[in-house]
mmCIF file of the C-alpha atoms, coordinates in Angstrom:
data_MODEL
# 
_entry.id   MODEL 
# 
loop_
_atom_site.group_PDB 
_atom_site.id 
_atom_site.type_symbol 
_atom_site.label_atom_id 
_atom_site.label_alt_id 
_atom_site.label_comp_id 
_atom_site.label_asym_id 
_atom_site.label_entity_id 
_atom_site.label_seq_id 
_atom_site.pdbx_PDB_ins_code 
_atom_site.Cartn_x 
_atom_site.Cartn_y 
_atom_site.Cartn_z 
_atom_site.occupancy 
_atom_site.B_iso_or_equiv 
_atom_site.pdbx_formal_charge 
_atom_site.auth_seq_id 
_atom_site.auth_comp_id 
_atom_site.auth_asym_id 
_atom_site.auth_atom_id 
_atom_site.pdbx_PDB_model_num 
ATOM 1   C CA . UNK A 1 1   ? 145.054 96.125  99.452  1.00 0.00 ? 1   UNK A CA 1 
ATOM 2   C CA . UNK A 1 2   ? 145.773 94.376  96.113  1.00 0.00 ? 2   UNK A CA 1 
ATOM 3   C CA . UNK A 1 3   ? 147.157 90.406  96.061  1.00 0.00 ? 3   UNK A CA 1 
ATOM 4   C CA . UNK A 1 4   ? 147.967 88.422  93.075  1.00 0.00 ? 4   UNK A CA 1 
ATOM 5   C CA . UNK A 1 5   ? 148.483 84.781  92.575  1.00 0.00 ? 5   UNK A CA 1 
ATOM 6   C CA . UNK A 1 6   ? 149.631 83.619  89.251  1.00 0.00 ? 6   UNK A CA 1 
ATOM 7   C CA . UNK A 1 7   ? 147.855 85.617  86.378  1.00 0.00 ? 7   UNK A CA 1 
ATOM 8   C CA . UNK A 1 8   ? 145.025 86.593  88.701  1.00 0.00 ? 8   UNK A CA 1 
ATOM 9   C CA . UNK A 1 9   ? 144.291 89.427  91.239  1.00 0.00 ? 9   UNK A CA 1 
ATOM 10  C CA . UNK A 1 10  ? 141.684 90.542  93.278  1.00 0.00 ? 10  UNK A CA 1 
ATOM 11  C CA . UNK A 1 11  ? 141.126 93.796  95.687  1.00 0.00 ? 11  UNK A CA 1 
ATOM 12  C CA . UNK A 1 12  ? 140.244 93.782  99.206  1.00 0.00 ? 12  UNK A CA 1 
ATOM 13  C CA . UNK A 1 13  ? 138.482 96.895  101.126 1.00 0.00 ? 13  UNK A CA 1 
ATOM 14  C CA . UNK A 1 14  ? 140.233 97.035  104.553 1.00 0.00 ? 14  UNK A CA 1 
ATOM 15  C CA . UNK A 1 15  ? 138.615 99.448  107.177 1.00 0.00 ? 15  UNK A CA 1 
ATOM 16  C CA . UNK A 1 16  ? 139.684 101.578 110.016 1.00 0.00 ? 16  UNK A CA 1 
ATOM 17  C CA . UNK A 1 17  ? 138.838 101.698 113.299 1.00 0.00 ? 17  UNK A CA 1 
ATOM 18  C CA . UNK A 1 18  ? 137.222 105.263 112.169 1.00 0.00 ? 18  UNK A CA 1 
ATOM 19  C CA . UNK A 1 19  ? 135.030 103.465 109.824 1.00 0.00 ? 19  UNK A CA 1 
ATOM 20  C CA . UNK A 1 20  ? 133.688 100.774 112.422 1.00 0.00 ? 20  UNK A CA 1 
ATOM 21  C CA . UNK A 1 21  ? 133.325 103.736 114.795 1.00 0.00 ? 21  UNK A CA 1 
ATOM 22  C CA . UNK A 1 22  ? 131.267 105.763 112.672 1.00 0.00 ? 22  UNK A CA 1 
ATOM 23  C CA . UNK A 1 23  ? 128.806 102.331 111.700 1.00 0.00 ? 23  UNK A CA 1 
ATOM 24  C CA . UNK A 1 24  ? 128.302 101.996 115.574 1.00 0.00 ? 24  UNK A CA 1 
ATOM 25  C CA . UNK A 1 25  ? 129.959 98.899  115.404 1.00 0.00 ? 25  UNK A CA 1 
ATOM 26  C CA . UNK A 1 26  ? 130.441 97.919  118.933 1.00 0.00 ? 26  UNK A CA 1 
ATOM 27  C CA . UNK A 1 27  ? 133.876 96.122  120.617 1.00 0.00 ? 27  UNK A CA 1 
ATOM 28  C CA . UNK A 1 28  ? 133.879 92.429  119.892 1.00 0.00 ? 28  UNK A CA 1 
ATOM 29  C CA . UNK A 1 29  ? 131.030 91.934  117.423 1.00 0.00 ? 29  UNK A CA 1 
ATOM 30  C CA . UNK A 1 30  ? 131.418 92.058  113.751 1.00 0.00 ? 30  UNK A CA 1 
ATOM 31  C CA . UNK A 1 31  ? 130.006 93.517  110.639 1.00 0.00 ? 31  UNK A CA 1 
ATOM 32  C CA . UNK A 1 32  ? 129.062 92.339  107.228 1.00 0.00 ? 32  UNK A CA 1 
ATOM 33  C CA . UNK A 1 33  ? 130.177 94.938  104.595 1.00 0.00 ? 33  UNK A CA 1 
ATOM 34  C CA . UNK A 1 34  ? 128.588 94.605  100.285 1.00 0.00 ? 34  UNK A CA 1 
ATOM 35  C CA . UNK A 1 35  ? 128.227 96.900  97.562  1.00 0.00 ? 35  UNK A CA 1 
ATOM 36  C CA . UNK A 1 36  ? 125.324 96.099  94.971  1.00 0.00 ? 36  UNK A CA 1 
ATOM 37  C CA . UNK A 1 37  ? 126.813 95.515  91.396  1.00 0.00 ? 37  UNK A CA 1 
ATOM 38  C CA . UNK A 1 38  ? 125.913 95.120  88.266  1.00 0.00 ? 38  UNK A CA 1 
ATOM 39  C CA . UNK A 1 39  ? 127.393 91.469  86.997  1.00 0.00 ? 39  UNK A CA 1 
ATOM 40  C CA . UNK A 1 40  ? 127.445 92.773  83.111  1.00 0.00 ? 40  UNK A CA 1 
ATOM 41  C CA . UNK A 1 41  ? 130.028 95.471  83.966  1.00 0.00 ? 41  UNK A CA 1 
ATOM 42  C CA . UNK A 1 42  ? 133.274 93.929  85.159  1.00 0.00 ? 42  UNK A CA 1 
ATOM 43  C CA . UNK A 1 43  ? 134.532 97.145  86.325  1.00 0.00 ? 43  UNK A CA 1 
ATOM 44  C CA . UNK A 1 44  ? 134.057 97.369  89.821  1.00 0.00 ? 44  UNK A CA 1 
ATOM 45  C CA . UNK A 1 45  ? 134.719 101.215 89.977  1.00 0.00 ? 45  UNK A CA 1 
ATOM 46  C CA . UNK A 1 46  ? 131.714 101.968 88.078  1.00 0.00 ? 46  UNK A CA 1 
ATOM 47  C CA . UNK A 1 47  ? 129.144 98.880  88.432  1.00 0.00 ? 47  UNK A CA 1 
ATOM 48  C CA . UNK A 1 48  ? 128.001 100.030 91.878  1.00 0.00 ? 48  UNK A CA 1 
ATOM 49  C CA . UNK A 1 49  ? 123.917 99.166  91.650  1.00 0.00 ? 49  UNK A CA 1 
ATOM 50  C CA . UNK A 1 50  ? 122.104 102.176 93.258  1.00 0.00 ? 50  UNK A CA 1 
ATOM 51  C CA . UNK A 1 51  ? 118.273 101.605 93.924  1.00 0.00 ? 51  UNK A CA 1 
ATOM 52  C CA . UNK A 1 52  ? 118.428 97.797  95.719  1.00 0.00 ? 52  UNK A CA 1 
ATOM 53  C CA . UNK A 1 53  ? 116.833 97.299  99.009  1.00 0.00 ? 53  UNK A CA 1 
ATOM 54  C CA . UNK A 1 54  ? 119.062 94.652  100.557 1.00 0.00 ? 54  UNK A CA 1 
ATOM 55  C CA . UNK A 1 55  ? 117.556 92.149  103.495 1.00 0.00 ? 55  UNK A CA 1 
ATOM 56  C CA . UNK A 1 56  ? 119.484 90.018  106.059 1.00 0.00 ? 56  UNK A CA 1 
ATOM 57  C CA . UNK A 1 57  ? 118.627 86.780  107.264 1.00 0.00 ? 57  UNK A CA 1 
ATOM 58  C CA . UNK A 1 58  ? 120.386 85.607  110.217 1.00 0.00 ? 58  UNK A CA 1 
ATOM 59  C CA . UNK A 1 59  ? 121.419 81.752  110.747 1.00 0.00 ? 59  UNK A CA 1 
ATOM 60  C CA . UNK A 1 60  ? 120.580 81.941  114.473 1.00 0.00 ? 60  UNK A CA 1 
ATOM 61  C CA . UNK A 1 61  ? 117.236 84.253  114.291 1.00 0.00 ? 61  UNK A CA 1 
ATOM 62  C CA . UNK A 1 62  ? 118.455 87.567  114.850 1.00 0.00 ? 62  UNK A CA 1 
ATOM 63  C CA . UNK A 1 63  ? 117.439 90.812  113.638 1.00 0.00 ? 63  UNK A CA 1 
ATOM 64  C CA . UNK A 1 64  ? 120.510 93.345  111.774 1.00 0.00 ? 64  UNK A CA 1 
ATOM 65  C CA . UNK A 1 65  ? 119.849 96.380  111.424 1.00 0.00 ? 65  UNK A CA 1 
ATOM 66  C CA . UNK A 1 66  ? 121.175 97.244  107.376 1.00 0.00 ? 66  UNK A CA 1 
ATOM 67  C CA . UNK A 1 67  ? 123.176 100.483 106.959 1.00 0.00 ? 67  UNK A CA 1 
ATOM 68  C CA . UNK A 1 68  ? 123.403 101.987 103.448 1.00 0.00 ? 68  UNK A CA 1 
ATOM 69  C CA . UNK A 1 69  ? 126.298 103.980 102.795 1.00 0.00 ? 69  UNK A CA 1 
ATOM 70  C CA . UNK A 1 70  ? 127.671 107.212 100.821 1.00 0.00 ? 70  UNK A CA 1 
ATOM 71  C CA . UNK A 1 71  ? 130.525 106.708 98.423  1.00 0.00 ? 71  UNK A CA 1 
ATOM 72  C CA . UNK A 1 72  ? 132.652 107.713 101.159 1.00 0.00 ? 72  UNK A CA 1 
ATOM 73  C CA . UNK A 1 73  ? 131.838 105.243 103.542 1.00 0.00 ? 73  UNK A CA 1 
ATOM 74  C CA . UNK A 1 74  ? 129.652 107.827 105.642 1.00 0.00 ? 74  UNK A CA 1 
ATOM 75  C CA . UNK A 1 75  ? 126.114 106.160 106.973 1.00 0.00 ? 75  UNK A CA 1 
ATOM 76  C CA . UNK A 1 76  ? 123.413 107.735 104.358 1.00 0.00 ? 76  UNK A CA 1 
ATOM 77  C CA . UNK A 1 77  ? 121.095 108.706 107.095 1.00 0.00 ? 77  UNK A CA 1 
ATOM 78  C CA . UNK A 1 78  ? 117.663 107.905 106.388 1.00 0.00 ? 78  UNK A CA 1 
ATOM 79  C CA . UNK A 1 79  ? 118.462 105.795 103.163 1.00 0.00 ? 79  UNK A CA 1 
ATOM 80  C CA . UNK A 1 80  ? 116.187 103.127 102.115 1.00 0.00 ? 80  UNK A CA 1 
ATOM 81  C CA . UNK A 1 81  ? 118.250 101.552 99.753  1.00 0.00 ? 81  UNK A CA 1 
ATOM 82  C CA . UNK A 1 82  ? 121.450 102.149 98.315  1.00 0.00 ? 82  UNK A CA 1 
ATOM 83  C CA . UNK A 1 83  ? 123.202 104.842 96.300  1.00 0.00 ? 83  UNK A CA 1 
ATOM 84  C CA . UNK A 1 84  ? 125.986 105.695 94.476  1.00 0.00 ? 84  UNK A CA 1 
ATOM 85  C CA . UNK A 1 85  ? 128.376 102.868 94.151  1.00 0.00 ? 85  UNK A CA 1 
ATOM 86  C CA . UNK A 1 86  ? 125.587 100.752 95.794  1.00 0.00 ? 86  UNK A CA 1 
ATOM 87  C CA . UNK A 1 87  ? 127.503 99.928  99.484  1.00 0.00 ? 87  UNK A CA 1 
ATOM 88  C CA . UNK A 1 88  ? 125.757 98.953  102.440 1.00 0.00 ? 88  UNK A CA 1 
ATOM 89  C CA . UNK A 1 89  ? 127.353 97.580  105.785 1.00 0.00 ? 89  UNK A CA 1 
ATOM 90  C CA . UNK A 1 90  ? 125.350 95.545  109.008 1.00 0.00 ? 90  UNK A CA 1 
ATOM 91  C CA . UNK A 1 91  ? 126.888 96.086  112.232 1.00 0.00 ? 91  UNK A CA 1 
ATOM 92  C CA . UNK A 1 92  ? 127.313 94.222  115.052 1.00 0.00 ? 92  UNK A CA 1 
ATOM 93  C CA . UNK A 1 93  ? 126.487 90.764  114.129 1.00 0.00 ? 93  UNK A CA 1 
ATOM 94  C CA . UNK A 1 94  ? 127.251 88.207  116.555 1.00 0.00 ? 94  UNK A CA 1 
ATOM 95  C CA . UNK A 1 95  ? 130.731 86.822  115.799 1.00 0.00 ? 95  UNK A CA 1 
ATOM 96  C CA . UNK A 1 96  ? 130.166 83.061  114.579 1.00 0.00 ? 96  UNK A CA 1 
ATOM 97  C CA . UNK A 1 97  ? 126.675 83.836  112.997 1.00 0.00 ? 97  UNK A CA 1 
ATOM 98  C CA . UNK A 1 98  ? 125.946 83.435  109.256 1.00 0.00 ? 98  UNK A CA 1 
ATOM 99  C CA . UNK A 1 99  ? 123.676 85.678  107.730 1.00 0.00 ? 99  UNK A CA 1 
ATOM 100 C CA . UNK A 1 100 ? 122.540 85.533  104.376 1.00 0.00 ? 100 UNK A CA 1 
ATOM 101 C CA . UNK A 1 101 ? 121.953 88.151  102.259 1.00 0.00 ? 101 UNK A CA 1 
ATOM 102 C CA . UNK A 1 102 ? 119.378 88.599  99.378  1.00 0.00 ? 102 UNK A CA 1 
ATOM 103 C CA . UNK A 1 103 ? 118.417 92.148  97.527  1.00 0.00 ? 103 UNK A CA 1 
ATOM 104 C CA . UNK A 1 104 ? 115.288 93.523  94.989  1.00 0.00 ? 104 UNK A CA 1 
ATOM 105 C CA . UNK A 1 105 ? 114.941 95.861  92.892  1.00 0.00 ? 105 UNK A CA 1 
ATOM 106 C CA . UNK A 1 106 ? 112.742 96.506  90.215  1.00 0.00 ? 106 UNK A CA 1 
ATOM 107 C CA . UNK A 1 107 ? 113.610 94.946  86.684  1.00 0.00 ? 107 UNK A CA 1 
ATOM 108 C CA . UNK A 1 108 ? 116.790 93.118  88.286  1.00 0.00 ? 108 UNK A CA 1 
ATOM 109 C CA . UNK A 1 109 ? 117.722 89.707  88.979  1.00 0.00 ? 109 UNK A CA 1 
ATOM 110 C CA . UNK A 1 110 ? 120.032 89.639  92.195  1.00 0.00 ? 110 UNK A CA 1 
ATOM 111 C CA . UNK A 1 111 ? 122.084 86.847  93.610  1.00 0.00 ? 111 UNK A CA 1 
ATOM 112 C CA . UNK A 1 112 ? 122.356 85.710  97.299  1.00 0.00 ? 112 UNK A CA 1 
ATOM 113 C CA . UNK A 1 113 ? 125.243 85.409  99.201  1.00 0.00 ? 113 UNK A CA 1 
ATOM 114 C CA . UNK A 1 114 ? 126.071 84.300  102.891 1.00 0.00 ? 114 UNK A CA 1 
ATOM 115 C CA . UNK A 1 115 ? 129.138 84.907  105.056 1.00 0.00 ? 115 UNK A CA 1 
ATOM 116 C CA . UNK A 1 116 ? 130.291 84.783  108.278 1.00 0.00 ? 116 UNK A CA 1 
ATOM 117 C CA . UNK A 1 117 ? 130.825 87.112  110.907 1.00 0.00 ? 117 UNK A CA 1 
ATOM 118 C CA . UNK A 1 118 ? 133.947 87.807  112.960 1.00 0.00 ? 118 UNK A CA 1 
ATOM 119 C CA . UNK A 1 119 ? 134.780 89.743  116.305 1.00 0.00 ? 119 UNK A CA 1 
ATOM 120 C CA . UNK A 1 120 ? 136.030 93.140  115.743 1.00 0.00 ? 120 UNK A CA 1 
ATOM 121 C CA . UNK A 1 121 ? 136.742 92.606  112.004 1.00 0.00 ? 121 UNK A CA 1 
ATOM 122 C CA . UNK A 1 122 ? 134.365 92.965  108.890 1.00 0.00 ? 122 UNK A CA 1 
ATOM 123 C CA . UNK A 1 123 ? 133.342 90.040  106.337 1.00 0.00 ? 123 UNK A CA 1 
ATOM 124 C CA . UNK A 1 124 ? 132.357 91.150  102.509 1.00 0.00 ? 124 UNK A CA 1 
ATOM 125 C CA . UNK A 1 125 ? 129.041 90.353  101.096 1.00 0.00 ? 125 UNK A CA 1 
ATOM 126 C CA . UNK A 1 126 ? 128.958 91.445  97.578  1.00 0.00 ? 126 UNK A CA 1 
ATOM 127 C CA . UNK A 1 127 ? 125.516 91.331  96.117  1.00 0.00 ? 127 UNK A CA 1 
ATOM 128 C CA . UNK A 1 128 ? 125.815 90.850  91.874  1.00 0.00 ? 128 UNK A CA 1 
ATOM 129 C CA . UNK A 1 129 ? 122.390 91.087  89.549  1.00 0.00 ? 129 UNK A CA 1 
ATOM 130 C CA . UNK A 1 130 ? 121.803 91.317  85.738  1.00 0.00 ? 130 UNK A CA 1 
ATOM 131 C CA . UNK A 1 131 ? 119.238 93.509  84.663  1.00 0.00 ? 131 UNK A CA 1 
ATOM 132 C CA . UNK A 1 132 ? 115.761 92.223  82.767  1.00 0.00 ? 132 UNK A CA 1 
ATOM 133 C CA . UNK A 1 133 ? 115.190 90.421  85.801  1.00 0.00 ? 133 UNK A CA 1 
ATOM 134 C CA . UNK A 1 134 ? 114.291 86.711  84.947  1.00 0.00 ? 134 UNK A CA 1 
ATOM 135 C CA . UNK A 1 135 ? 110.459 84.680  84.902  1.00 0.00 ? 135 UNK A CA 1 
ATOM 136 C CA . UNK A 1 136 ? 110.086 81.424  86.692  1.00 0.00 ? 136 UNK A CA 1 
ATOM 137 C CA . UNK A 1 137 ? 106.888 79.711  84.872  1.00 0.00 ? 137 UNK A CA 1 
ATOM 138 C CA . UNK A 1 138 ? 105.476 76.639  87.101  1.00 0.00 ? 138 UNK A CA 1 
ATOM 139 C CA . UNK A 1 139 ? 102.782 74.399  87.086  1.00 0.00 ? 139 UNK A CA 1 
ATOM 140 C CA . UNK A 1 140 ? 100.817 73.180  90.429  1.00 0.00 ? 140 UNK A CA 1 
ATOM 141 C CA . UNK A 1 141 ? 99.615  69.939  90.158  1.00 0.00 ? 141 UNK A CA 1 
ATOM 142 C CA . UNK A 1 142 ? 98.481  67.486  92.420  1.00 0.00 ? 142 UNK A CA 1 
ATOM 143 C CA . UNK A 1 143 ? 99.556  64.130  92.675  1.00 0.00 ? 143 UNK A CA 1 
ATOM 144 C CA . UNK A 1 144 ? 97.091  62.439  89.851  1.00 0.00 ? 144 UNK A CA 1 
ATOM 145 C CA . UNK A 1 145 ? 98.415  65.863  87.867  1.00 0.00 ? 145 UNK A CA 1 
ATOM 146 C CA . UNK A 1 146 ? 95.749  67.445  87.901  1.00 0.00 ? 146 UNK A CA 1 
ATOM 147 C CA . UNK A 1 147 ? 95.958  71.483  87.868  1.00 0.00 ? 147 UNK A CA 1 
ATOM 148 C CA . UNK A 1 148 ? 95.306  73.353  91.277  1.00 0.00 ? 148 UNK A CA 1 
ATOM 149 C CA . UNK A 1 149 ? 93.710  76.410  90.773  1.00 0.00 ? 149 UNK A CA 1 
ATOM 150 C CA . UNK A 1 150 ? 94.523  79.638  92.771  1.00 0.00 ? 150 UNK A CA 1 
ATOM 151 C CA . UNK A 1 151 ? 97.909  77.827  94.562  1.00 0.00 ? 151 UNK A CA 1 
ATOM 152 C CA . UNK A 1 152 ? 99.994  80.845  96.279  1.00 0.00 ? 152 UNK A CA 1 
ATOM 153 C CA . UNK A 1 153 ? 103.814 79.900  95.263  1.00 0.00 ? 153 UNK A CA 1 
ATOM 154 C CA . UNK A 1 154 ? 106.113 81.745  96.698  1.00 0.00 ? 154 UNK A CA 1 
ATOM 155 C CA . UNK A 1 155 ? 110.359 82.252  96.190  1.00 0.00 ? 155 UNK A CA 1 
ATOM 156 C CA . UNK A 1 156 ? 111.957 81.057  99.653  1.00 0.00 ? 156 UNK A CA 1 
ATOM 157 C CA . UNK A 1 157 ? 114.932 83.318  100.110 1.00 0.00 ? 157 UNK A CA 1 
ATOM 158 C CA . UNK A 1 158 ? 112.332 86.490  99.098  1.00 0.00 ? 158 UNK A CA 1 
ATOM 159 C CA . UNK A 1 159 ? 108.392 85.725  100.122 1.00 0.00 ? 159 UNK A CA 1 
ATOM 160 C CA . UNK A 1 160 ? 107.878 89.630  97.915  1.00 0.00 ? 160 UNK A CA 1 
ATOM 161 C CA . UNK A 1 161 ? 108.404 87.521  94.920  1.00 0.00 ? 161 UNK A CA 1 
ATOM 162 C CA . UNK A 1 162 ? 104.993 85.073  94.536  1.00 0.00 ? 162 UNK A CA 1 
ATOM 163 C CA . UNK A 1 163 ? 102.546 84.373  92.164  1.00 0.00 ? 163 UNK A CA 1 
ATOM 164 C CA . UNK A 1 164 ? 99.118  82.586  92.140  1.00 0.00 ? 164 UNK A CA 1 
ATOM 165 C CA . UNK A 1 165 ? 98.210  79.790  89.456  1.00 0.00 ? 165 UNK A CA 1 
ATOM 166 C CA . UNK A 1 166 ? 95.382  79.955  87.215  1.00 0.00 ? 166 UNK A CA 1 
ATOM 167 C CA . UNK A 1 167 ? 93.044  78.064  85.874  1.00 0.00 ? 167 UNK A CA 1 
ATOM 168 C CA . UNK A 1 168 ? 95.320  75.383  84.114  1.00 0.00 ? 168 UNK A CA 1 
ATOM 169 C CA . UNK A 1 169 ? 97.464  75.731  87.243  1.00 0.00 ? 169 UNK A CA 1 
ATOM 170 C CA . UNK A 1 170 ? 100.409 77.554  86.066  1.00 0.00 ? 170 UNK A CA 1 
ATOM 171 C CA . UNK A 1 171 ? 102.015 80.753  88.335  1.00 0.00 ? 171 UNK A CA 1 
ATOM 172 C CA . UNK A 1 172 ? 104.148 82.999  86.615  1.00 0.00 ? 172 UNK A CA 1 
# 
């Protein structure tokens, strides 16, 4: 399904009951379907990201199970991460629940997003990274600011990503 409004346009993936079916999506829940891309290519029929290991955080606690798919919607079994044109799909998250998504993968920098789930339909959570990854430098410093030594800082939305300060308290 394509829809335009004024000089813009934008394309929307709209599944069958097949698909949901086959993703063990179960009546009355939802699922949260996202590809992986690569924000430096703007065409979306090639900038799938293969290769990212995507996590789910749930608003209300609960555990998703993360599905990685092949090009042709098919469940990759045993797939750790994704391939191809970089899809993935959770099923059967509790309608009204807000999960947000985050992704790694070596030498990338990936953006979070967070949508909603409905019953029996399927929300998009697309996933968008540049490659070279990015550095955070920091400084710890207590309150007189003097440098803390050995302070464990850690990125909020991905606890993987940490570093330790050193001696003049800066964590890279």
């Amino acid at each position: 399904f394509s829809a335009a409004s004024g000089a813009s346009s934008w394309r929307v993936a709209l599944f069958t009951q097949a698909n949901l079916t086959a993703w063990g999506v179960r009546a009355g829940l939802g699922a949260v379907y996202g590809r992986t891309m690569d924000n430096a290519n703007s065409d979306t029929s090639t900038n799938g990201l293969a290769g990212v290991q995507v996590q789910c955080a749930s608003a209300h606690g609960r555990i998703y199970e993360i599905l990685y798919l092949n090009d042709d919607l098919t469940v990759a079994a045993g797939a750790t991460a994704t391939i191809g044109a970089g899809r993935f799909v959770i099923p059967n998250v509790v309608p009204g629940d807000t999960v947000t998504l985050s992704a790694r993968k070596a030498g990338w920098s990936l953006w979070t997003r967070t949508t909603r789930a409905y019953a029996d339909g399927v929300s998009h959570g697309y996933l968008y990274g540049i490659s070279g990854g990015a550095t955070v430098t920091m400084y710890v410093n207590d309150k007189s600011n003097a440098a803390i030594p050995g302070a464990t800082v850690r990125v909020a939305e991905n606890t993987a990503l940490s570093a330790t300060s050193d001696s003049g308290g800066k964590a890279v």
